[in-house]
């Protein structure tokens, strides 16, 4: 398959083209490849992903049901824009769910898992220093979900992914406008909390990371 640079190659062999297309488009949204207000056409995506329109149509339907995309009255599929009220609600939901997921993962973090988190945080730190938006988005995503998956939170994880899908385009737009050099890095605090084995410290570090990042986006930056 010869896909556009907008889409990463599948990390595994999916059973159907429909499944592969869904995960590639979903991954592109999570990594900020589509910005708020961006219109998506079935034929355009099918051409970029080298497939027929049918699996693209199904992928867009699923992503619309997950609120990563929205369908307008004119049947146009777009990346949603954000309002201050919606952002505040998503931020609060992320704090609740991700604090729970991190605390649930804590008993499963051994020396090898902790070292992997440290290496991922080193990537985040280097990306911030280099002002590398794409690498920051990728490494930050991998850091959080590497931790959360350790607790095997099947229901919680799907909800967290849905919230990330809704905010990733906005965050990437803000990074493009204002850069990443001023972003706080609470991952070191989180790693220290995990190393201490204290679930309340873990929850506090996760909450601060979300509120200082996502929660700090102003109403002006939403425009």
Short mmCIF file of C-alpha atoms in Angstrom, two decimals:
data_model
loop_
_atom_site.label_atom_id
_atom_site.label_comp_id
_atom_site.label_asym_id
_atom_site.label_seq_id
_atom_site.Cartn_x
_atom_site.Cartn_y
_atom_site.Cartn_z
CA UNK A 1 0.00 0.00 0.00
CA UNK A 2 1.25 3.51 -0.77
CA UNK A 3 -0.38 5.90 1.71
CA UNK A 4 -0.04 9.64 2.05
CA UNK A 5 2.51 10.91 4.62
CA UNK A 6 -0.53 12.05 6.62
CA UNK A 7 -1.08 8.41 7.57
CA UNK A 8 1.29 6.10 9.39
CA UNK A 9 1.73 2.52 8.27
CA UNK A 10 -0.35 0.04 10.28
CA UNK A 11 1.43 -1.28 13.36
CA UNK A 12 0.01 -4.74 12.76
CA UNK A 13 -1.76 -6.73 10.10
CA UNK A 14 -5.45 -5.98 10.35
CA UNK A 15 -7.98 -8.57 9.29
CA UNK A 16 -9.87 -6.32 6.90
CA UNK A 17 -9.25 -3.21 4.84
CA UNK A 18 -12.09 -1.57 6.75
CA UNK A 19 -10.29 -2.13 10.05
CA UNK A 20 -6.96 -0.91 8.68
CA UNK A 21 -8.47 2.29 7.28
CA UNK A 22 -10.30 3.03 10.53
CA UNK A 23 -7.13 2.77 12.60
CA UNK A 24 -5.05 4.79 10.15
CA UNK A 25 -7.53 7.68 10.08
CA UNK A 26 -7.98 7.47 13.84
CA UNK A 27 -4.21 7.52 14.35
CA UNK A 28 -3.90 10.55 12.07
CA UNK A 29 -6.48 12.43 14.15
CA UNK A 30 -4.76 11.52 17.42
CA UNK A 31 -1.42 12.76 16.07
CA UNK A 32 -2.90 16.07 14.99
CA UNK A 33 -2.79 15.54 11.24
CA UNK A 34 -6.26 17.08 10.83
CA UNK A 35 -7.01 20.51 12.30
CA UNK A 36 -10.37 21.82 13.59
CA UNK A 37 -12.73 22.74 10.77
CA UNK A 38 -10.89 20.53 8.26
CA UNK A 39 -13.35 18.98 5.78
CA UNK A 40 -12.84 15.31 4.90
CA UNK A 41 -14.08 13.75 1.70
CA UNK A 42 -14.61 10.05 1.18
CA UNK A 43 -13.10 10.05 -2.29
CA UNK A 44 -10.10 12.07 -1.18
CA UNK A 45 -9.33 9.74 1.70
CA UNK A 46 -9.88 6.66 -0.45
CA UNK A 47 -7.32 7.95 -2.94
CA UNK A 48 -4.78 8.74 -0.20
CA UNK A 49 -5.23 5.36 1.46
CA UNK A 50 -5.38 3.40 -1.79
CA UNK A 51 -8.73 1.74 -1.15
CA UNK A 52 -12.34 1.85 -2.28
CA UNK A 53 -14.80 4.39 -0.78
CA UNK A 54 -16.67 1.74 1.23
CA UNK A 55 -14.10 1.19 4.06
CA UNK A 56 -13.52 4.95 4.26
CA UNK A 57 -17.25 5.57 4.61
CA UNK A 58 -17.44 3.04 7.46
CA UNK A 59 -14.33 4.49 9.17
CA UNK A 60 -15.83 7.98 9.07
CA UNK A 61 -19.11 6.65 10.42
CA UNK A 62 -17.35 5.05 13.38
CA UNK A 63 -15.24 8.14 14.07
CA UNK A 64 -18.34 10.32 13.91
CA UNK A 65 -20.05 8.10 16.48
CA UNK A 66 -16.94 8.52 18.68
CA UNK A 67 -17.22 12.33 18.25
CA UNK A 68 -13.80 12.56 16.66
CA UNK A 69 -15.55 13.86 13.53
CA UNK A 70 -18.93 15.46 12.95
CA UNK A 71 -21.49 15.30 10.19
CA UNK A 72 -23.06 18.61 9.21
CA UNK A 73 -26.59 19.21 7.95
CA UNK A 74 -25.13 19.29 4.43
CA UNK A 75 -23.61 15.82 4.97
CA UNK A 76 -20.05 17.19 5.09
CA UNK A 77 -17.70 15.38 7.45
CA UNK A 78 -15.43 17.77 9.34
CA UNK A 79 -13.07 17.86 12.29
CA UNK A 80 -15.09 19.50 15.09
CA UNK A 81 -14.27 22.95 16.40
CA UNK A 82 -14.16 23.51 20.15
CA UNK A 83 -16.01 25.77 22.57
CA UNK A 84 -14.74 26.81 26.03
CA UNK A 85 -17.63 24.96 27.67
CA UNK A 86 -16.95 21.73 25.80
CA UNK A 87 -13.21 21.96 26.47
CA UNK A 88 -13.80 22.43 30.21
CA UNK A 89 -16.08 19.40 30.28
CA UNK A 90 -13.57 17.24 28.38
CA UNK A 91 -10.76 18.40 30.66
CA UNK A 92 -12.73 17.41 33.76
CA UNK A 93 -13.64 14.04 32.25
CA UNK A 94 -10.03 13.36 31.32
CA UNK A 95 -8.86 14.16 34.84
CA UNK A 96 -11.37 11.74 36.34
CA UNK A 97 -10.74 8.88 33.92
CA UNK A 98 -6.97 9.22 33.54
CA UNK A 99 -6.36 9.50 37.28
CA UNK A 100 -8.28 6.25 37.67
CA UNK A 101 -6.41 4.56 34.81
CA UNK A 102 -3.00 5.62 36.16
CA UNK A 103 -3.81 4.45 39.69
CA UNK A 104 -5.14 1.16 38.29
CA UNK A 105 -1.87 0.67 36.38
CA UNK A 106 0.34 1.33 39.41
CA UNK A 107 0.52 -2.28 40.72
CA UNK A 108 1.69 -3.45 37.28
CA UNK A 109 4.62 -1.05 36.96
CA UNK A 110 7.90 -2.84 37.59
CA UNK A 111 11.48 -1.73 36.91
CA UNK A 112 11.24 -2.52 33.18
CA UNK A 113 7.98 -0.60 32.76
CA UNK A 114 9.32 2.36 34.73
CA UNK A 115 12.42 2.48 32.57
CA UNK A 116 10.29 2.46 29.43
CA UNK A 117 8.28 5.40 30.79
CA UNK A 118 11.53 7.25 31.52
CA UNK A 119 12.74 6.70 27.96
CA UNK A 120 9.44 7.99 26.58
CA UNK A 121 9.66 11.04 28.83
CA UNK A 122 13.18 11.68 27.55
CA UNK A 123 11.65 11.84 24.06
CA UNK A 124 9.04 14.32 25.28
CA UNK A 125 11.73 16.47 26.91
CA UNK A 126 13.91 16.41 23.79
CA UNK A 127 10.94 17.33 21.59
CA UNK A 128 10.12 20.30 23.83
CA UNK A 129 13.74 21.47 23.67
CA UNK A 130 13.83 21.07 19.88
CA UNK A 131 10.36 22.66 19.47
CA UNK A 132 9.44 19.56 17.47
CA UNK A 133 5.63 19.54 17.48
CA UNK A 134 5.12 16.22 15.71
CA UNK A 135 7.58 14.34 17.91
CA UNK A 136 6.11 15.93 21.04
CA UNK A 137 2.58 14.85 20.10
CA UNK A 138 3.73 11.31 19.30
CA UNK A 139 5.91 10.83 22.40
CA UNK A 140 3.35 12.38 24.75
CA UNK A 141 0.64 10.09 23.37
CA UNK A 142 2.83 7.00 23.76
CA UNK A 143 3.86 7.96 27.30
CA UNK A 144 0.30 8.25 28.58
CA UNK A 145 -1.17 5.21 26.85
CA UNK A 146 1.84 3.01 27.69
CA UNK A 147 1.07 3.70 31.35
CA UNK A 148 -2.70 3.38 31.13
CA UNK A 149 -2.63 0.09 29.23
CA UNK A 150 -0.66 -1.59 32.01
CA UNK A 151 -3.79 -1.69 34.18
CA UNK A 152 -5.82 -3.34 31.39
CA UNK A 153 -8.64 -0.77 31.69
CA UNK A 154 -10.78 -1.90 28.77
CA UNK A 155 -13.80 0.33 29.39
CA UNK A 156 -11.90 3.32 30.77
CA UNK A 157 -9.32 3.21 28.00
CA UNK A 158 -11.91 3.44 25.22
CA UNK A 159 -13.44 6.49 26.92
CA UNK A 160 -10.02 8.13 27.32
CA UNK A 161 -9.23 7.49 23.66
CA UNK A 162 -12.50 9.11 22.64
CA UNK A 163 -11.65 12.25 24.66
CA UNK A 164 -8.15 12.43 23.18
CA UNK A 165 -9.63 12.10 19.69
CA UNK A 166 -11.84 15.12 20.39
CA UNK A 167 -9.02 17.36 21.62
CA UNK A 168 -5.99 16.27 19.56
CA UNK A 169 -6.77 18.51 16.54
CA UNK A 170 -7.23 21.56 18.79
CA UNK A 171 -4.03 20.93 20.73
CA UNK A 172 -2.05 20.53 17.54
CA UNK A 173 -3.50 23.80 16.21
CA UNK A 174 -2.48 25.59 19.42
CA UNK A 175 1.02 24.08 19.18
CA UNK A 176 1.34 25.34 15.60
CA UNK A 177 0.29 28.86 16.62
CA UNK A 178 2.17 29.21 19.88
CA UNK A 179 4.84 26.49 19.87
CA UNK A 180 5.59 23.84 22.47
CA UNK A 181 8.53 25.36 24.32
CA UNK A 182 6.38 26.77 27.13
CA UNK A 183 4.46 23.55 27.78
CA UNK A 184 4.87 22.14 31.29
CA UNK A 185 6.32 18.64 31.59
CA UNK A 186 4.72 16.91 34.56
CA UNK A 187 5.86 13.49 33.45
CA UNK A 188 8.87 13.54 35.77
CA UNK A 189 6.57 14.22 38.72
CA UNK A 190 4.38 11.34 37.57
CA UNK A 191 7.34 8.97 37.23
CA UNK A 192 8.53 9.88 40.75
CA UNK A 193 5.01 9.31 42.07
CA UNK A 194 4.85 5.91 40.37
CA UNK A 195 8.28 5.00 41.75
CA UNK A 196 7.07 5.86 45.26
CA UNK A 197 4.06 3.57 44.85
CA UNK A 198 1.70 6.25 46.18
CA UNK A 199 -1.62 6.23 44.24
CA UNK A 200 -2.65 9.67 45.55
CA UNK A 201 0.61 11.23 44.31
CA UNK A 202 0.03 9.51 40.97
CA UNK A 203 -3.46 10.97 40.73
CA UNK A 204 -2.16 14.44 41.63
CA UNK A 205 0.56 14.32 38.97
CA UNK A 206 -1.88 13.18 36.28
CA UNK A 207 -4.39 15.88 37.22
CA UNK A 208 -1.74 18.61 37.11
CA UNK A 209 -0.44 17.36 33.77
CA UNK A 210 -3.91 17.55 32.19
CA UNK A 211 -5.00 20.82 33.80
CA UNK A 212 -1.75 22.64 33.01
CA UNK A 213 -1.81 21.41 29.42
CA UNK A 214 -5.32 21.03 28.10
CA UNK A 215 -6.94 23.17 30.79
CA UNK A 216 -4.64 26.12 30.13
CA UNK A 217 -5.91 26.69 26.57
CA UNK A 218 -7.65 30.05 26.60
CA UNK A 219 -10.88 31.07 24.88
CA UNK A 220 -8.84 33.24 22.51
CA UNK A 221 -6.81 30.24 21.42
CA UNK A 222 -10.00 28.42 20.46
CA UNK A 223 -10.75 31.00 17.77
#
